[in-house]
Amino acid sequence: MTRSSTSSLSPGAATAAAGWGELLGPHRWRAVALTGGVALYAINVHIVTTILPSVVRDIGGLAYYAWNVTLFVAASIAGSALTGKLMGAMGARATYLMALALFGSGALLCGSAGSMGWMLAGRAVQGIGGGLLAALAYALIPLVFEPRMWPRAIALVSGMWGVSTLLGPAVGGLFAASGHWRVAFFALLPLLAAQAWLVWRQLGPATVRSASGPAQAVPLGRIALLASSVVLVALAAQADDDWLASACVLAGVLLAVWMARIDLGHRANLLPHAAYRPRTVMGGVMACIALLVMGSCVEIFLPYFLQGLHGYDPLGAGYATAAMAAGWSLGSLGCSGLSGAAALRMIRLGPCMMTLGMALLAFLMPAQWLPAGTLADGLIVLALGVTGLGIGMGWPHLVACALHAAQPGEENLTSSAITTVQLFAMALGAALAGLVANQAGLGAGGAEATARAAWVLLALFTLAPALAIFVARSVTRDR
């Protein structure tokens, strides 16, 4: 791999990471203010994942099941890309408060939805606010904390997904089981109000440094192309003819390539130039992040499979699925203190663990080779935990590599680019998951069709972390 900026590119090249006591001692409320938005974002993800089977039973729209994630994340891309510009124009605190207001407005729309179209509109509004919240967490880390505290702060951001595994499935599952799934969205509003108060108190101009570098222009045309490419792939799942589905996927890929070519020719970039070159550290890290996130998108359909094939109730399905996020959080928190060769080993080992976990899920989920029961349940939860652990154990060090590889003046751009790549991979993965599941016969109904869709979806998506194994080795070679 060629080195794209300073010599301090690896997690172990800088001073040893600060301890948790330093981050959560005098800076604890500032850290909570910074990461609370990600916690709300993650809680919402688990709420929606848990209640979606109940939603489609109530208002219909099974064919658009994956669109709830696809539109949410496609809109999040726009929110994420706008973060740097809005921070420069409004300041960090005002941008954060606006993000919370948008997120809450979307929750109100979703909770009052009478049709799938209305629901999807609410998810799009939520997505814009969610993209801002997700990007703000990474964008504020280098503006609030010293570089040696970055790995811990990044791990804390990832750890918010662990908080979501406690609250999200519980809130979604309890309300879905009682037939009141709408209230699950309204339950977020008090948490949003509390987070807004904390942001107002902790993230004022006195505590947040100004970002270096020139003011960022907003590449609205390229954002639109990126979001449109995802929507085209999602539309393929609704196509009646194979040729039309193929045309939608091809058009989506071409739009993404066109966006990349335009971005490389502009001074105001959506992503750093090095992110498009896979032989650079930045490019390899971004590719690895994208593959790991795409592989995790099978999570969208897991509650549906667990309820339909293994007899889970909504609450049980939500908590079982949350094992993936719990593994991610435990991996990030447990491995964030490593540095040097140990940190690089986590980057290499993570995709191997994720591939193993997903391959086991592909074997277990159809309930054909091992019947549903206590043993299968335990192995499914174990496989989900291993899958999440594989993402989390190298995640803080991948993100730290990208931040250290940023060119002077591109720190803010790199921070937002990490989130943009993560969200694009999530949106594209959700769209492809919907396409694969529908093509495998999910919409036909019945246990046999559901089992076939589960096997095809999980087997194909295992290829993403398998490919990340080779990318991760390339990122860490000779470092």
Short mmCIF file of C-alpha atoms in Angstrom, two decimals:
data_model
loop_
_atom_site.label_atom_id
_atom_site.label_comp_id
_atom_site.label_asym_id
_atom_site.label_seq_id
_atom_site.Cartn_x
_atom_site.Cartn_y
_atom_site.Cartn_z
CA MET A 1 0.00 0.00 0.00
CA THR A 2 1.33 3.47 -0.78
CA ARG A 3 1.19 5.99 2.03
CA SER A 4 -0.97 8.95 1.20
CA SER A 5 -0.01 11.50 3.83
CA THR A 6 2.11 11.67 6.96
CA SER A 7 4.07 8.84 8.46
CA SER A 8 1.53 8.54 11.26
CA LEU A 9 -0.96 6.43 9.38
CA SER A 10 -1.34 3.37 11.51
CA PRO A 11 -3.03 3.07 14.86
CA GLY A 12 0.26 2.31 16.46
CA ALA A 13 2.30 5.04 14.80
CA ALA A 14 1.11 7.77 17.14
CA THR A 15 1.40 8.02 20.92
CA ALA A 16 -0.28 5.19 22.83
CA ALA A 17 -4.03 5.60 23.13
CA ALA A 18 -5.41 7.39 26.19
CA GLY A 19 -7.19 5.37 28.85
CA TRP A 20 -10.95 5.25 29.42
CA GLY A 21 -10.53 7.18 32.67
CA GLU A 22 -9.15 10.18 30.80
CA LEU A 23 -12.00 10.21 28.27
CA LEU A 24 -14.82 9.48 30.71
CA GLY A 25 -13.43 11.50 33.62
CA PRO A 26 -13.39 15.27 33.10
CA HIS A 27 -14.74 14.90 29.54
CA ARG A 28 -17.60 12.49 30.29
CA TRP A 29 -20.57 14.78 29.60
CA ARG A 30 -18.93 16.17 26.49
CA ALA A 31 -18.36 12.60 25.28
CA VAL A 32 -22.00 11.71 25.95
CA ALA A 33 -23.17 14.82 24.10
CA LEU A 34 -20.96 13.91 21.15
CA THR A 35 -22.05 10.27 20.94
CA GLY A 36 -25.68 10.49 22.06
CA GLY A 37 -26.89 11.24 18.55
CA VAL A 38 -25.38 7.98 17.29
CA ALA A 39 -27.11 6.15 20.15
CA LEU A 40 -30.47 7.57 19.07
CA TYR A 41 -29.71 6.69 15.45
CA ALA A 42 -28.81 3.11 16.44
CA ILE A 43 -31.81 2.70 18.76
CA ASN A 44 -34.06 3.76 15.90
CA VAL A 45 -32.41 1.23 13.57
CA HIS A 46 -33.17 -1.60 16.02
CA ILE A 47 -36.69 -0.34 16.69
CA VAL A 48 -37.53 -0.31 12.98
CA THR A 49 -35.82 -3.66 12.32
CA THR A 50 -37.87 -5.21 15.15
CA ILE A 51 -41.27 -3.75 14.25
CA LEU A 52 -41.14 -4.02 10.45
CA PRO A 53 -42.84 -7.46 10.32
CA SER A 54 -45.71 -5.97 12.37
CA VAL A 55 -45.80 -2.86 10.19
CA VAL A 56 -46.25 -4.79 6.94
CA ARG A 57 -48.93 -6.97 8.54
CA ASP A 58 -50.81 -3.80 9.50
CA ILE A 59 -50.39 -1.44 6.53
CA GLY A 60 -49.05 -3.83 3.84
CA GLY A 61 -46.06 -3.28 1.57
CA LEU A 62 -43.99 -6.47 1.93
CA ALA A 63 -42.51 -5.88 -1.53
CA TYR A 64 -41.11 -2.58 -0.19
CA TYR A 65 -39.78 -4.09 3.05
CA ALA A 66 -36.14 -3.20 2.39
CA TRP A 67 -37.09 0.29 1.18
CA ASN A 68 -37.53 1.34 4.82
CA VAL A 69 -33.77 1.02 5.19
CA THR A 70 -32.81 1.96 1.63
CA LEU A 71 -34.61 5.33 1.63
CA PHE A 72 -33.55 6.06 5.20
CA VAL A 73 -29.89 5.51 4.39
CA ALA A 74 -30.02 7.15 0.95
CA ALA A 75 -31.36 10.29 2.64
CA SER A 76 -28.69 9.87 5.32
CA ILE A 77 -26.03 10.18 2.61
CA ALA A 78 -27.32 13.67 1.82
CA GLY A 79 -27.37 14.59 5.50
CA SER A 80 -23.89 13.24 6.03
CA ALA A 81 -22.44 15.09 3.04
CA LEU A 82 -24.00 18.37 4.20
CA THR A 83 -22.44 18.13 7.67
CA GLY A 84 -19.17 19.94 6.97
CA LYS A 85 -20.84 22.85 5.17
CA LEU A 86 -23.50 23.26 7.84
CA MET A 87 -20.92 23.15 10.64
CA GLY A 88 -18.96 25.91 8.91
CA ALA A 89 -22.04 28.06 8.37
CA MET A 90 -24.00 27.42 11.59
CA GLY A 91 -21.52 26.00 14.06
CA ALA A 92 -21.45 22.52 15.56
CA ARG A 93 -24.16 23.09 18.18
CA ALA A 94 -26.77 24.58 15.83
CA THR A 95 -26.11 21.84 13.26
CA TYR A 96 -26.56 19.16 15.92
CA LEU A 97 -29.86 20.68 17.13
CA MET A 98 -31.19 20.90 13.58
CA ALA A 99 -30.31 17.24 13.04
CA LEU A 100 -32.26 16.27 16.16
CA ALA A 101 -35.28 18.29 15.01
CA LEU A 102 -35.32 16.59 11.59
CA PHE A 103 -34.94 13.17 13.17
CA GLY A 104 -37.85 13.82 15.50
CA SER A 105 -40.06 15.13 12.69
CA GLY A 106 -39.44 11.95 10.72
CA ALA A 107 -40.35 9.83 13.75
CA LEU A 108 -43.68 11.68 14.03
CA LEU A 109 -44.42 10.98 10.35
CA CYS A 110 -43.59 7.28 10.71
CA GLY A 111 -45.67 6.90 13.83
CA SER A 112 -48.74 8.35 12.09
CA ALA A 113 -48.30 6.42 8.81
CA GLY A 114 -51.45 4.91 7.30
CA SER A 115 -49.74 3.41 4.25
CA MET A 116 -46.29 2.23 3.24
CA GLY A 117 -45.82 5.34 1.08
CA TRP A 118 -46.38 7.59 4.10
CA MET A 119 -44.06 5.43 6.16
CA LEU A 120 -41.32 5.71 3.56
CA ALA A 121 -41.69 9.51 3.43
CA GLY A 122 -41.16 9.64 7.18
CA ARG A 123 -38.14 7.38 6.89
CA ALA A 124 -36.61 9.74 4.31
CA VAL A 125 -37.00 12.74 6.64
CA GLN A 126 -35.55 10.71 9.50
CA GLY A 127 -32.69 9.72 7.22
CA ILE A 128 -31.56 13.30 6.59
CA GLY A 129 -31.43 13.97 10.32
CA GLY A 130 -29.83 10.59 10.99
CA GLY A 131 -27.09 11.21 8.43
CA LEU A 132 -26.24 14.48 10.13
CA LEU A 133 -26.17 12.80 13.56
CA ALA A 134 -23.93 9.96 12.35
CA ALA A 135 -21.49 12.28 10.59
CA LEU A 136 -21.36 14.79 13.46
CA ALA A 137 -20.03 12.14 15.83
CA TYR A 138 -16.95 11.48 13.68
CA ALA A 139 -16.57 15.11 12.55
CA LEU A 140 -16.49 16.38 16.15
CA ILE A 141 -13.92 13.87 17.46
CA PRO A 142 -10.86 15.71 16.02
CA LEU A 143 -12.40 19.07 17.03
CA VAL A 144 -13.10 18.12 20.64
CA PHE A 145 -10.40 15.59 21.61
CA GLU A 146 -6.62 15.27 21.22
CA PRO A 147 -5.33 12.73 18.65
CA ARG A 148 -4.25 10.18 21.28
CA MET A 149 -7.87 10.06 22.50
CA TRP A 150 -9.33 9.38 19.05
CA PRO A 151 -9.33 5.54 19.23
CA ARG A 152 -11.22 5.63 22.55
CA ALA A 153 -13.67 8.22 21.25
CA ILE A 154 -14.24 6.22 18.05
CA ALA A 155 -14.79 3.09 20.14
CA LEU A 156 -17.31 5.00 22.28
CA VAL A 157 -19.21 5.98 19.12
CA SER A 158 -19.27 2.31 18.09
CA GLY A 159 -20.24 1.37 21.64
CA MET A 160 -23.45 3.35 21.29
CA TRP A 161 -24.68 0.48 19.14
CA GLY A 162 -24.35 -1.65 22.26
CA VAL A 163 -26.66 0.74 24.11
CA SER A 164 -29.10 0.37 21.24
CA THR A 165 -29.17 -3.41 21.65
CA LEU A 166 -30.71 -2.93 25.09
CA LEU A 167 -33.27 -0.26 24.24
CA GLY A 168 -34.11 -0.71 20.55
CA PRO A 169 -35.39 -4.31 20.51
CA ALA A 170 -37.11 -3.83 23.88
CA VAL A 171 -39.00 -0.73 22.76
CA GLY A 172 -39.82 -2.12 19.31
CA GLY A 173 -40.60 -5.65 20.46
CA LEU A 174 -42.85 -4.68 23.36
CA PHE A 175 -44.92 -2.28 21.29
CA ALA A 176 -45.08 -4.64 18.29
CA ALA A 177 -46.17 -7.55 20.48
CA SER A 178 -48.95 -5.42 22.00
CA GLY A 179 -50.13 -4.22 18.58
CA HIS A 180 -48.99 -0.62 19.15
CA TRP A 181 -45.95 -0.38 16.89
CA ARG A 182 -46.62 3.31 16.21
CA VAL A 183 -45.87 4.23 19.82
CA ALA A 184 -42.34 2.88 19.34
CA PHE A 185 -41.56 5.94 17.17
CA PHE A 186 -43.14 8.37 19.62
CA ALA A 187 -41.06 6.92 22.48
CA LEU A 188 -37.94 8.44 20.86
CA LEU A 189 -39.15 12.01 21.38
CA PRO A 190 -38.27 12.40 25.09
CA LEU A 191 -34.79 11.03 24.38
CA LEU A 192 -34.34 13.54 21.56
CA ALA A 193 -35.34 16.38 23.89
CA ALA A 194 -32.83 15.24 26.54
CA GLN A 195 -30.06 14.99 23.95
CA ALA A 196 -30.84 18.50 22.67
CA TRP A 197 -30.46 19.91 26.20
CA LEU A 198 -27.11 18.13 26.63
CA VAL A 199 -25.82 19.37 23.27
CA TRP A 200 -26.78 22.93 24.16
CA ARG A 201 -24.85 22.70 27.40
CA GLN A 202 -21.74 20.81 26.26
CA LEU A 203 -20.96 21.58 22.61
CA GLY A 204 -20.75 25.35 22.50
CA PRO A 205 -17.96 27.40 20.84
CA ALA A 206 -15.84 27.22 24.00
CA THR A 207 -15.46 23.44 23.77
CA VAL A 208 -15.40 22.80 19.99
CA ARG A 209 -12.39 23.98 17.99
CA SER A 210 -12.90 25.46 14.54
CA ALA A 211 -12.10 23.13 11.66
CA SER A 212 -9.00 23.90 9.60
CA GLY A 213 -9.06 24.34 5.86
CA PRO A 214 -11.26 26.32 3.47
CA ALA A 215 -15.05 26.33 3.70
CA GLN A 216 -16.58 23.30 2.03
CA ALA A 217 -18.84 23.63 -0.98
CA VAL A 218 -21.83 21.29 -1.07
CA PRO A 219 -21.67 18.91 -4.08
CA LEU A 220 -25.44 18.65 -4.43
CA GLY A 221 -25.30 17.16 -7.94
CA ARG A 222 -22.97 14.37 -6.86
CA ILE A 223 -25.02 13.67 -3.75
CA ALA A 224 -28.10 13.35 -5.97
CA LEU A 225 -26.26 10.97 -8.32
CA LEU A 226 -25.12 8.80 -5.41
CA ALA A 227 -28.61 8.63 -3.90
CA SER A 228 -30.17 7.98 -7.32
CA SER A 229 -27.80 5.08 -7.94
CA VAL A 230 -29.05 3.40 -4.76
CA VAL A 231 -32.71 4.05 -5.60
CA LEU A 232 -32.27 2.51 -9.06
CA VAL A 233 -30.84 -0.66 -7.53
CA ALA A 234 -33.75 -0.74 -5.08
CA LEU A 235 -36.24 -0.33 -7.96
CA ALA A 236 -34.84 -3.51 -9.50
CA ALA A 237 -36.51 -5.46 -6.68
CA GLN A 238 -39.93 -4.24 -7.90
CA ALA A 239 -39.29 -5.01 -11.59
CA ASP A 240 -41.53 -7.71 -13.08
CA ASP A 241 -39.05 -8.73 -15.79
CA ASP A 242 -35.48 -9.91 -15.32
CA TRP A 243 -34.21 -7.65 -18.10
CA LEU A 244 -35.73 -4.60 -16.41
CA ALA A 245 -34.21 -5.55 -13.06
CA SER A 246 -30.81 -5.98 -14.72
CA ALA A 247 -31.17 -2.62 -16.45
CA CYS A 248 -31.92 -0.91 -13.12
CA VAL A 249 -28.86 -2.43 -11.46
CA LEU A 250 -26.62 -1.53 -14.41
CA ALA A 251 -27.94 2.03 -14.47
CA GLY A 252 -27.32 2.34 -10.72
CA VAL A 253 -23.72 1.16 -11.10
CA LEU A 254 -23.12 3.55 -14.02
CA LEU A 255 -24.46 6.49 -12.02
CA ALA A 256 -22.09 5.68 -9.15
CA VAL A 257 -19.13 5.46 -11.54
CA TRP A 258 -20.15 8.73 -13.19
CA MET A 259 -20.34 10.41 -9.78
CA ALA A 260 -16.82 9.18 -8.94
CA ARG A 261 -15.40 10.52 -12.22
CA ILE A 262 -17.01 13.92 -11.63
CA ASP A 263 -15.79 14.02 -8.03
CA LEU A 264 -12.21 13.28 -9.04
CA GLY A 265 -12.27 16.30 -11.38
CA HIS A 266 -13.55 18.79 -8.77
CA ARG A 267 -11.71 20.77 -6.14
CA ALA A 268 -14.70 20.56 -3.76
CA ASN A 269 -14.85 16.82 -3.19
CA LEU A 270 -17.45 14.51 -1.76
CA LEU A 271 -14.62 12.09 -0.88
CA PRO A 272 -10.85 12.70 -0.66
CA HIS A 273 -9.08 11.83 -3.92
CA ALA A 274 -7.12 9.08 -2.19
CA ALA A 275 -10.38 7.30 -1.32
CA TYR A 276 -10.80 6.40 -4.99
CA ARG A 277 -7.34 4.80 -5.20
CA PRO A 278 -7.45 1.31 -3.66
CA ARG A 279 -3.65 1.08 -3.41
CA THR A 280 -3.53 4.00 -0.95
CA VAL A 281 -4.20 3.59 2.75
CA MET A 282 -7.29 5.79 2.47
CA GLY A 283 -8.68 3.86 -0.47
CA GLY A 284 -8.08 0.47 1.13
CA VAL A 285 -9.70 1.53 4.40
CA MET A 286 -12.77 2.90 2.61
CA ALA A 287 -13.11 -0.30 0.55
CA CYS A 288 -12.83 -2.45 3.69
CA ILE A 289 -15.44 -0.35 5.54
CA ALA A 290 -17.82 -0.60 2.57
CA LEU A 291 -17.53 -4.39 2.28
CA LEU A 292 -18.02 -5.01 6.00
CA VAL A 293 -21.07 -2.75 6.15
CA MET A 294 -22.63 -4.28 3.03
CA GLY A 295 -22.27 -7.75 4.49
CA SER A 296 -24.07 -6.67 7.67
CA CYS A 297 -27.15 -5.53 5.71
CA VAL A 298 -28.67 -9.02 5.92
CA GLU A 299 -29.70 -7.86 9.40
CA ILE A 300 -32.73 -6.14 7.82
CA PHE A 301 -34.45 -9.45 7.08
CA LEU A 302 -33.33 -11.46 10.12
CA PRO A 303 -36.37 -10.66 12.33
CA TYR A 304 -38.65 -11.70 9.47
CA PHE A 305 -36.75 -14.97 9.00
CA LEU A 306 -36.63 -15.69 12.73
CA GLN A 307 -40.38 -15.14 13.13
CA GLY A 308 -41.30 -17.06 9.99
CA LEU A 309 -38.85 -19.99 10.21
CA HIS A 310 -37.98 -20.34 13.89
CA GLY A 311 -41.20 -19.27 15.60
CA TYR A 312 -39.82 -16.22 17.42
CA ASP A 313 -42.10 -13.50 18.77
CA PRO A 314 -41.24 -9.85 17.85
CA LEU A 315 -39.36 -9.19 21.09
CA GLY A 316 -37.28 -12.37 20.86
CA ALA A 317 -36.49 -11.77 17.19
CA GLY A 318 -35.41 -8.22 17.96
CA TYR A 319 -33.05 -9.25 20.73
CA ALA A 320 -31.60 -12.15 18.77
CA THR A 321 -30.86 -9.86 15.83
CA ALA A 322 -29.32 -7.29 18.18
CA ALA A 323 -26.59 -9.82 19.02
CA MET A 324 -24.82 -8.62 15.88
CA ALA A 325 -24.73 -5.02 17.13
CA ALA A 326 -23.72 -6.22 20.60
CA GLY A 327 -20.77 -8.11 19.10
CA TRP A 328 -19.79 -5.03 17.11
CA SER A 329 -19.82 -2.89 20.26
CA LEU A 330 -17.92 -5.40 22.37
CA GLY A 331 -15.31 -5.80 19.65
CA SER A 332 -14.83 -2.04 19.32
CA LEU A 333 -14.69 -1.35 23.04
CA GLY A 334 -12.49 -4.34 23.84
CA CYS A 335 -9.93 -3.78 21.08
CA SER A 336 -9.76 0.03 20.96
CA GLY A 337 -6.86 0.19 23.42
CA LEU A 338 -4.57 -1.89 21.19
CA SER A 339 -1.86 -0.23 19.16
CA GLY A 340 0.92 -1.09 16.75
CA ALA A 341 1.08 -4.66 15.45
CA ALA A 342 -1.81 -5.76 17.69
CA ALA A 343 -4.14 -3.16 16.15
CA LEU A 344 -3.15 -4.24 12.64
CA ARG A 345 -3.89 -7.86 13.56
CA MET A 346 -7.43 -6.84 14.55
CA ILE A 347 -7.93 -5.22 11.14
CA ARG A 348 -6.85 -8.47 9.46
CA LEU A 349 -8.68 -10.85 11.78
CA GLY A 350 -12.02 -9.02 11.79
CA PRO A 351 -13.19 -9.93 8.25
CA CYS A 352 -12.25 -13.58 8.88
CA MET A 353 -14.47 -13.68 11.97
CA MET A 354 -17.34 -12.00 10.12
CA THR A 355 -17.10 -14.46 7.21
CA LEU A 356 -17.22 -17.39 9.64
CA GLY A 357 -20.27 -15.98 11.43
CA MET A 358 -22.21 -15.29 8.24
CA ALA A 359 -21.43 -18.70 6.77
CA LEU A 360 -22.83 -20.29 9.94
CA LEU A 361 -25.97 -18.13 9.65
CA ALA A 362 -26.48 -19.28 6.05
CA PHE A 363 -26.40 -22.88 7.29
CA LEU A 364 -28.71 -22.33 10.28
CA MET A 365 -31.34 -19.80 9.21
CA PRO A 366 -33.31 -21.93 6.67
CA ALA A 367 -34.00 -24.49 9.46
CA GLN A 368 -33.57 -27.32 6.96
CA TRP A 369 -30.21 -28.88 7.86
CA LEU A 370 -30.65 -28.22 11.58
CA PRO A 371 -34.30 -28.00 12.67
CA ALA A 372 -35.55 -25.04 14.70
CA GLY A 373 -35.09 -25.54 18.42
CA THR A 374 -32.95 -24.67 21.40
CA LEU A 375 -29.67 -25.76 19.80
CA ALA A 376 -30.37 -23.84 16.60
CA ASP A 377 -31.39 -20.77 18.61
CA GLY A 378 -28.16 -20.78 20.58
CA LEU A 379 -26.02 -21.24 17.49
CA ILE A 380 -27.85 -18.45 15.63
CA VAL A 381 -27.22 -15.99 18.45
CA LEU A 382 -23.57 -17.12 18.58
CA ALA A 383 -23.20 -16.67 14.81
CA LEU A 384 -24.72 -13.19 14.98
CA GLY A 385 -22.38 -12.23 17.82
CA VAL A 386 -19.33 -13.51 15.92
CA THR A 387 -20.44 -11.59 12.82
CA GLY A 388 -20.70 -8.34 14.77
CA LEU A 389 -17.44 -9.02 16.61
CA GLY A 390 -15.71 -9.38 13.26
CA ILE A 391 -16.79 -5.87 12.28
CA GLY A 392 -16.09 -4.23 15.63
CA MET A 393 -12.66 -5.58 16.53
CA GLY A 394 -10.91 -3.71 13.73
CA TRP A 395 -13.35 -0.83 13.27
CA PRO A 396 -11.72 1.80 15.57
CA HIS A 397 -8.35 1.15 13.96
CA LEU A 398 -9.73 1.34 10.41
CA VAL A 399 -11.34 4.70 11.16
CA ALA A 400 -8.21 5.94 12.94
CA CYS A 401 -6.13 4.94 9.89
CA ALA A 402 -8.37 7.05 7.67
CA LEU A 403 -8.19 10.06 10.01
CA HIS A 404 -4.39 9.83 10.25
CA ALA A 405 -4.15 9.46 6.46
CA ALA A 406 -6.06 12.70 5.83
CA GLN A 407 -4.11 15.42 4.05
CA PRO A 408 -3.67 18.70 5.99
CA GLY A 409 -6.91 20.66 5.71
CA GLU A 410 -8.93 17.56 4.75
CA GLU A 411 -9.68 16.36 8.29
CA ASN A 412 -13.32 17.49 8.14
CA LEU A 413 -13.78 16.09 4.64
CA THR A 414 -12.32 12.75 5.72
CA SER A 415 -14.57 12.56 8.77
CA SER A 416 -17.69 13.12 6.70
CA ALA A 417 -16.35 10.80 3.96
CA ILE A 418 -16.13 7.89 6.43
CA THR A 419 -19.81 8.31 7.22
CA THR A 420 -20.74 8.87 3.56
CA VAL A 421 -19.03 5.63 2.51
CA GLN A 422 -20.58 3.76 5.43
CA LEU A 423 -24.07 5.05 4.60
CA PHE A 424 -23.72 4.44 0.85
CA ALA A 425 -22.59 0.88 1.54
CA MET A 426 -25.53 0.41 3.91
CA ALA A 427 -28.04 1.82 1.39
CA LEU A 428 -26.60 -0.20 -1.48
CA GLY A 429 -26.47 -3.32 0.67
CA ALA A 430 -30.10 -2.86 1.73
CA ALA A 431 -31.18 -2.35 -1.89
CA LEU A 432 -29.29 -5.45 -3.03
CA ALA A 433 -30.67 -7.45 -0.08
CA GLY A 434 -34.20 -6.52 -1.12
CA LEU A 435 -33.46 -7.45 -4.73
CA VAL A 436 -31.90 -10.81 -3.81
CA ALA A 437 -34.67 -11.70 -1.34
CA ASN A 438 -37.45 -10.86 -3.81
CA GLN A 439 -35.75 -12.69 -6.67
CA ALA A 440 -35.30 -15.72 -4.40
CA GLY A 441 -39.07 -15.85 -3.89
CA LEU A 442 -39.65 -14.12 -0.55
CA GLY A 443 -42.83 -12.45 -1.80
CA ALA A 444 -44.38 -15.81 -2.72
CA GLY A 445 -45.10 -16.54 0.94
CA GLY A 446 -44.86 -19.84 2.77
CA ALA A 447 -42.08 -21.44 4.78
CA GLU A 448 -40.37 -23.06 1.79
CA ALA A 449 -40.03 -19.78 -0.12
CA THR A 450 -38.87 -17.96 3.01
CA ALA A 451 -36.23 -20.65 3.72
CA ARG A 452 -34.95 -20.45 0.14
CA ALA A 453 -34.71 -16.65 0.35
CA ALA A 454 -32.84 -16.89 3.66
CA TRP A 455 -30.28 -19.32 2.24
CA VAL A 456 -29.66 -17.40 -0.99
CA LEU A 457 -29.44 -14.01 0.73
CA LEU A 458 -27.05 -15.07 3.49
CA ALA A 459 -24.85 -17.18 1.22
CA LEU A 460 -24.40 -14.40 -1.33
CA PHE A 461 -23.74 -11.69 1.24
CA THR A 462 -21.05 -13.81 2.91
CA LEU A 463 -18.93 -12.96 -0.15
CA ALA A 464 -18.59 -9.32 1.02
CA PRO A 465 -16.55 -9.99 4.22
CA ALA A 466 -14.70 -12.77 2.39
CA LEU A 467 -13.46 -10.18 -0.11
CA ALA A 468 -12.67 -7.80 2.78
CA ILE A 469 -10.16 -10.38 4.06
CA PHE A 470 -7.91 -9.66 1.07
CA VAL A 471 -8.46 -5.90 1.23
CA ALA A 472 -7.57 -5.82 4.94
CA ARG A 473 -4.36 -7.73 4.28
CA SER A 474 -3.47 -5.21 1.60
CA VAL A 475 -4.16 -2.27 3.96
CA THR A 476 -1.87 -3.65 6.66
CA ARG A 477 0.90 -5.11 4.52
CA ASP A 478 4.42 -3.87 5.36
CA ARG A 479 3.15 -1.51 8.06
#
